Coordinates of C-alpha atoms and ligand atoms in Angstrom, one line a residue:
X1 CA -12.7 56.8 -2.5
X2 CA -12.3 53.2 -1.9
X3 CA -13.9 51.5 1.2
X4 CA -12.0 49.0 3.6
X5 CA -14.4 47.3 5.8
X6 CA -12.4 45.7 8.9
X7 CA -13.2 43.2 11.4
X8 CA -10.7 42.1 14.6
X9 CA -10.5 42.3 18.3
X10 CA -10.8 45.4 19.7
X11 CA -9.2 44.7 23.3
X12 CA -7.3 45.4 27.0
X13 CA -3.8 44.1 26.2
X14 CA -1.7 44.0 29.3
X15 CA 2.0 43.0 27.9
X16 CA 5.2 42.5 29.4
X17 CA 8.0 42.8 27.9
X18 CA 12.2 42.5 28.1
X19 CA 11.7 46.6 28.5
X20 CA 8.7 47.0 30.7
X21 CA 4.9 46.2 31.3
X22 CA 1.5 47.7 30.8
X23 CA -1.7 47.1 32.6
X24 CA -5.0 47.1 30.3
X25 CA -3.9 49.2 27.4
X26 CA -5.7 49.7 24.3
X27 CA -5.1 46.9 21.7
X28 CA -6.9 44.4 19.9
X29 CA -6.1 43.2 16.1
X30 CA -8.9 46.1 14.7
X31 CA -7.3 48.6 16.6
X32 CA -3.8 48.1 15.2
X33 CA -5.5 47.2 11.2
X34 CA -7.6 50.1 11.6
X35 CA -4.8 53.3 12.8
X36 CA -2.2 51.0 10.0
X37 CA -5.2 51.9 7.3
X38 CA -5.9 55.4 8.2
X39 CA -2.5 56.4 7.0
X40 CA -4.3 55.8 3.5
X41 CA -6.8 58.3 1.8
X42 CA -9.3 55.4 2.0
X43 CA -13.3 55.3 4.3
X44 CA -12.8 52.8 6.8
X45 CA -15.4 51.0 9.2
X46 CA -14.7 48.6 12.1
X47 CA -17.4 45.6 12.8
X48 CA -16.1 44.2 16.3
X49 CA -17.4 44.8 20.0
X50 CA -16.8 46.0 23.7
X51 CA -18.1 46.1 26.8
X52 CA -18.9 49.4 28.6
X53 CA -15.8 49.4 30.6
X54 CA -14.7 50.6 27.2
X55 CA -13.3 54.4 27.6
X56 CA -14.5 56.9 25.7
X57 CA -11.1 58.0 25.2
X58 CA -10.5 55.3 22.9
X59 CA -13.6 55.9 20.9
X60 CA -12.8 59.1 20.2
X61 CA -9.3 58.1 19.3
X62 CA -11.0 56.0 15.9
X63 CA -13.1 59.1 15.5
X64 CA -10.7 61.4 15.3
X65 CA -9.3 59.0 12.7
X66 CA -12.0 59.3 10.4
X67 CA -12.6 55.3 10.9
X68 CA -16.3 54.4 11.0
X69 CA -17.3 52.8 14.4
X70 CA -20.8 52.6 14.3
X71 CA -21.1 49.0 13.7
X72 CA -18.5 48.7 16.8
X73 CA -21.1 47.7 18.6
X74 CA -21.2 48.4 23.0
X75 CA -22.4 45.7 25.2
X76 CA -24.2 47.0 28.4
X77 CA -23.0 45.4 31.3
X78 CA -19.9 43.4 29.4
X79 CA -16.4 42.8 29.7
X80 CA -14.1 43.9 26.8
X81 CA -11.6 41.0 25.2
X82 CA -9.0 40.7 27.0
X83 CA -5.2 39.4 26.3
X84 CA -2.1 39.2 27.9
X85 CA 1.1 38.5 26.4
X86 CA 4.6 38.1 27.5
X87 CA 7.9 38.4 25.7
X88 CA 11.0 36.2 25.4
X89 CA 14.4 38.0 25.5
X90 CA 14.4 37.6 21.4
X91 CA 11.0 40.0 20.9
X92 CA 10.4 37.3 18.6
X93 CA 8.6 35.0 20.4
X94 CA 5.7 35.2 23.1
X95 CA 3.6 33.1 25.2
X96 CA -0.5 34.7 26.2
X97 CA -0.9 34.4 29.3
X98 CA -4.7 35.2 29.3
X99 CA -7.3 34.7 26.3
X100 CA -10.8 36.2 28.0
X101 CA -13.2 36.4 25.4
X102 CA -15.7 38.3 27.0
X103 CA -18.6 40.0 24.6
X104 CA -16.4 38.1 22.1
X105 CA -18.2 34.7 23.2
X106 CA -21.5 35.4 21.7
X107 CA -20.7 38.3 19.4
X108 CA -22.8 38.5 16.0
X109 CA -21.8 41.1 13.5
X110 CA -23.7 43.3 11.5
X111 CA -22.4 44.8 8.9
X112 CA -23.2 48.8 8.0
X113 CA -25.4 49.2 4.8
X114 CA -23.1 51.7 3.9
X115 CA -20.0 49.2 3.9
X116 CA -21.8 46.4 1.9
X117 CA -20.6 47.4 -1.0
X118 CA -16.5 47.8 0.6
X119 CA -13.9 47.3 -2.3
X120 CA -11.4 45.6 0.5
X121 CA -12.7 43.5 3.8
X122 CA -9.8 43.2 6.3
X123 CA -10.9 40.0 8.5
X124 CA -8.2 40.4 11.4
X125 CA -8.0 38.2 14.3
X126 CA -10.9 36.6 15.6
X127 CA -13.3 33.7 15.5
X128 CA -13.5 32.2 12.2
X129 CA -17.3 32.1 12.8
X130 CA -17.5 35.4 13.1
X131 CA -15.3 36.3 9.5
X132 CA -17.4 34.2 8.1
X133 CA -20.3 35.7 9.0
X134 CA -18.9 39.1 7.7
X135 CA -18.1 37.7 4.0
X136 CA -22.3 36.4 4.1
X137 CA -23.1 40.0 5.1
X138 CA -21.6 41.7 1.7
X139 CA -23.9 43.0 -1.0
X140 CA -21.6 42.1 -4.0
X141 CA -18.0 40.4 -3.8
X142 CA -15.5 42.7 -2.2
X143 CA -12.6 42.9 -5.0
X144 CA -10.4 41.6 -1.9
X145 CA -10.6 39.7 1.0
X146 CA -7.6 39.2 3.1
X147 CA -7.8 37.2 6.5
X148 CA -5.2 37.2 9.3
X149 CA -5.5 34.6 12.1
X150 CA -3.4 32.6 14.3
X151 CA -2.5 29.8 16.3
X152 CA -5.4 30.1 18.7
X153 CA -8.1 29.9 16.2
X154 CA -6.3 26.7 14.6
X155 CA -6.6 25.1 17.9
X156 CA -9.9 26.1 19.0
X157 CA -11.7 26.5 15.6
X158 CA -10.1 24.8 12.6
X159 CA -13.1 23.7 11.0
X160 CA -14.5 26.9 11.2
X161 CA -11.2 28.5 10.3
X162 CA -11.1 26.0 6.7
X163 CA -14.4 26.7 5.5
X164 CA -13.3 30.6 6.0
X165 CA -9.9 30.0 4.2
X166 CA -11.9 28.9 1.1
X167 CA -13.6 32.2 0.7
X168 CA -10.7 34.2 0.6
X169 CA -8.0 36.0 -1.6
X170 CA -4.9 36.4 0.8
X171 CA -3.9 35.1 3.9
X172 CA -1.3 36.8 6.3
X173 CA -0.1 34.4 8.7
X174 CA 2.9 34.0 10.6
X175 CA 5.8 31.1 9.9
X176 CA 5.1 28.9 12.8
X177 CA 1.5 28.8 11.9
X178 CA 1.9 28.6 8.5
X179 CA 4.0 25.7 9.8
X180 CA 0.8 24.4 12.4
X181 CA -1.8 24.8 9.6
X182 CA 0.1 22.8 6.6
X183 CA 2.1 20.0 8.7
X184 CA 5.2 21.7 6.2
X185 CA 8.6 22.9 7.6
X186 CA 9.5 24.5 4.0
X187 CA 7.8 27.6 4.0
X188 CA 7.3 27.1 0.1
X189 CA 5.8 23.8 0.9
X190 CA 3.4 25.4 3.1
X191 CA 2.5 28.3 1.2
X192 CA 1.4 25.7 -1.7
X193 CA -0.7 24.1 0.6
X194 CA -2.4 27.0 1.6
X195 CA -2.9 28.1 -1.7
X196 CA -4.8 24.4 -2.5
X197 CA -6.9 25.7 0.2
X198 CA -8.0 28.9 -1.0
X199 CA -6.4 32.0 -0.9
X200 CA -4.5 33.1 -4.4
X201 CA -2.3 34.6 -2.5
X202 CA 0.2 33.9 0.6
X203 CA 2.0 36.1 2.9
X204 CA 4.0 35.0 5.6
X205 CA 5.0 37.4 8.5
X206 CA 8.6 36.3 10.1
X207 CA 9.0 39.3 12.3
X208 CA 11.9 40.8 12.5
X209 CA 13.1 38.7 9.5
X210 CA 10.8 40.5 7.3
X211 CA 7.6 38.7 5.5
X212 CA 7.4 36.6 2.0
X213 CA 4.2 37.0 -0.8
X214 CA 3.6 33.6 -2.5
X215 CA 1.4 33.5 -5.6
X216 CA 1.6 30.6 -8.0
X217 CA 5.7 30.0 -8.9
X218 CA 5.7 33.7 -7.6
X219 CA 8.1 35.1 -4.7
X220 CA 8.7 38.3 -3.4
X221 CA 10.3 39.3 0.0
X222 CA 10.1 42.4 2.0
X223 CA 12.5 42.6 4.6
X224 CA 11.6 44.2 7.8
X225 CA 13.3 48.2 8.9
X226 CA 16.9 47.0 10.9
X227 CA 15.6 49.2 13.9
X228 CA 17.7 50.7 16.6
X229 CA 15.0 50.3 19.1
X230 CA 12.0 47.7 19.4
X231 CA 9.8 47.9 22.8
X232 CA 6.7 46.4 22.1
X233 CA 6.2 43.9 18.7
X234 CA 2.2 43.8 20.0
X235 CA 0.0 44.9 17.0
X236 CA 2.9 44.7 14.4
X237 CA 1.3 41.5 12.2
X238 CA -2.1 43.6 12.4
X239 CA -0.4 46.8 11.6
X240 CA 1.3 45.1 8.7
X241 CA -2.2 44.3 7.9
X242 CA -3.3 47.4 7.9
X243 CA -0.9 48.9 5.9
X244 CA -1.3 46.2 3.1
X245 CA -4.9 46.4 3.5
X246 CA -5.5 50.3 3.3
X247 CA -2.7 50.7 0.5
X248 CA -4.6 48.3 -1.9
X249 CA -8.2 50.1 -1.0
X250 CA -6.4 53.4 -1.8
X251 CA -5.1 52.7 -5.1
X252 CA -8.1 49.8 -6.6
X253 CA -5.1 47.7 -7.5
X254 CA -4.9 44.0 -7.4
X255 CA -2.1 43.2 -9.6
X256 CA 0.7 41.0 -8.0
X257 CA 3.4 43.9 -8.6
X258 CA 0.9 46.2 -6.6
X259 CA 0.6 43.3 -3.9
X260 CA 4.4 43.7 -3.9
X261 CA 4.3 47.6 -2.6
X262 CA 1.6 46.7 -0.4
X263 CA 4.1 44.2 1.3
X264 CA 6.4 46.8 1.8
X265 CA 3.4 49.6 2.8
X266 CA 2.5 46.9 5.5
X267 CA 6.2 46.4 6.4
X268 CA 7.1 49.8 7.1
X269 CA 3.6 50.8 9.0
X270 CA 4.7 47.6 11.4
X271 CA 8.5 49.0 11.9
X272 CA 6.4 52.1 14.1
X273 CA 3.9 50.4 15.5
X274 CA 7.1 48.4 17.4
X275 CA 9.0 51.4 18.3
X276 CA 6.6 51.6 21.8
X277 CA 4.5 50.3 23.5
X278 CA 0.9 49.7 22.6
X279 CA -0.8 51.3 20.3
X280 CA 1.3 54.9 21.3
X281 CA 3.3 54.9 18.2
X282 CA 0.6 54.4 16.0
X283 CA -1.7 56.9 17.4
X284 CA 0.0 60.1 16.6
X285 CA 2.0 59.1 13.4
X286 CA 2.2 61.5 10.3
X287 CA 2.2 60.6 6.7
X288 CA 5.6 62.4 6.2
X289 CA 7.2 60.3 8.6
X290 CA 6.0 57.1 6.9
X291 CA 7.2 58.2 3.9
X292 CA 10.2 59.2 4.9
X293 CA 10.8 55.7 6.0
X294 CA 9.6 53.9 2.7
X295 CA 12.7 55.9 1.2
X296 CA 14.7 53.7 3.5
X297 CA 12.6 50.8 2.4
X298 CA 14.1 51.3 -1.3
X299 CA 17.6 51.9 -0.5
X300 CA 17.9 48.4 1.8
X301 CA 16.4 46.2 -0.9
X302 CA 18.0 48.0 -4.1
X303 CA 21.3 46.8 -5.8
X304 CA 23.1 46.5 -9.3
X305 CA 24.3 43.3 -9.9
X306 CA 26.5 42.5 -13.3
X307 CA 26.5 39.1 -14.2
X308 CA 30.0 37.6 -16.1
Ligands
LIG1 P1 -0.2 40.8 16.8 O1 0.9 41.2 17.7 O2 -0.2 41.6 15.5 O3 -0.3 39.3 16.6 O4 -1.6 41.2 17.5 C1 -1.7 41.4 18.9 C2 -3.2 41.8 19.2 O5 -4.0 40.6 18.9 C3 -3.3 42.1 20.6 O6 -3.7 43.5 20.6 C4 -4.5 41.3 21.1 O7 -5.5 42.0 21.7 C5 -5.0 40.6 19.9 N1 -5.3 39.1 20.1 C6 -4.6 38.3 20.9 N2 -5.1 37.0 20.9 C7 -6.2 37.1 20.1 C8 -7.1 36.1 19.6 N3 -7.1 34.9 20.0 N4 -8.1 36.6 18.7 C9 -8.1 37.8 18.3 N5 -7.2 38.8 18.7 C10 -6.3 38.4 19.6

């Protein structure tokens, strides 16, 4: 069985959006990679850390989940990471309100013995430091590394964040920071540059717009689930993640037309984590329903076309 070994936040989001607002819920870019993955028939571990006003409750929750937290490591005394987010009237856009880093300041990550060898490391949101550190930890060259970040690690870290970039296979990032990172407005511009940095591959999350894998002269789009109702997008880049992640540690696969289905895997995973608030949708999803949905997946993006 393949082995995804994931790094991120795990956090107290409080979020307000168009619909409503939460105080201190369970989030954090882990969380969201980590309940994506374990749709897959993969092991998983997280590497991240909380303070001990951490519930049990949500412990349990990976647990249950079969997802490894015994390098999640519990500071005595400390403050979990915590974020808050508000949404504009689109969903599409957001401003944080609060970044409190918390045991995230001086966090150093160890790595399980038993993950050293992990065919797939997910490095989700977080310092670049700290991924680095993780990719140094590994035994032997996972077959994959994929790293997600974001705006605020480009304006507090981008050093840090380059020399990460270098190590890696494939980037998720979303358009305006694909934008921020390359100084490009084309996103094909920008997902060349990024590629002179690093990563062989590019994929760039546009929300409800769907998301776009660059490789060389390659393209492919995945368009995101038309849904009836969105409450919460929180967690759906990460769950996107997640899905993309987990579905290439389940089937050893690294071929471009597999990175393909793992664009859609990560697409469709992200269309439930949106449906409500938090991590709630995630939490009690069932394989059936997933694929249930990647049949809808097909039909939007299939057509016959003669040409004269
Ligand atoms: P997403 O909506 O997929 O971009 O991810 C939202 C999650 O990212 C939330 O649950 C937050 O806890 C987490 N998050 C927000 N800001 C940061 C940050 N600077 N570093 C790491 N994780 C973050």
């Amino acid at each position: 069985m393949g082995k995804l070994l994931i790094v991120g936040t795990v956090a107290f989001d409080a979020i307000e959006t168009p619909f409503g607002k939460t105080d201190k819920i369970l989030g954090g870019a882990a969380t969201y990679i980590s309940l994506a993955a374990s749709q897959f028939n993969i092991k998983s571990a997280i590497v991240s850390v909380v303070g001990d006003d951490f519930p049990k409750k949500h412990m349990d929750l990976f647990t249950n989940k079969n997802i490894d937290v015994s390098s999640l490591e519990v500071v005595k005394g400390g403050k979990s990471f915590y974020w808050k987010g508000k949404y504009h009237n689109d969903l599409n856009s957001r401003d944080t309100l609060v970044t409190e880093l918390n045991v995230l300041a001086d966090f150093s990550p160890v790595v399980p013995e038993n993950f050293k060898d992990a065919d797939v490391v997910m490095l989700g949101n977080l310092h670049p430091s700290t991924q680095m550190s993780v990719i140094n930890q590994m035994a032997i060259r996972p077959k994959l590394i994929v790293l997600d970040t974001m705006n605020f690690w480009m304006d507090n870290a981008l050093t840090e964040l380059m020399a990460v970039i270098a190590h890696i296979d494939v980037i998720t990032i979303n358009d305006e920071e694909a934008r921020q990172l390359t100084n490009e407005y084309s996103l094909v511009k920008a997902a060349e540059k990024i590629q002179q940095m690093g990563p062989k591959y590019v994929v760039i999350k546009k929300g409800e717009h769907g998301a776009l894998l660059f490789h060389k002269t390659e393209v492919f789009f995945a368009p995101a689930l038309p849904l009836e109702e969105v409450f919460d997008p929180t967690g759906a880049g990460d769950s996107f993640a997640g899905g993309f992640a987990g579905y290439l540690t389940e089937t050893e696969n690294i071929s471009f037309n597999n990175l393909k289905r793992a664009v859609i895997h990560g697409s469709n995973l992200a269309s439930f984590c949106v449906e409500r608030f938090g991590t709630e949708r995630m939490e009690d999803l069932q394989k059936k329903e997933a694929n249930e949905r990647l049949l809808q997946f097909k039909e939007l993006t299939q057509f016959d076309i003669e040409l004269q």
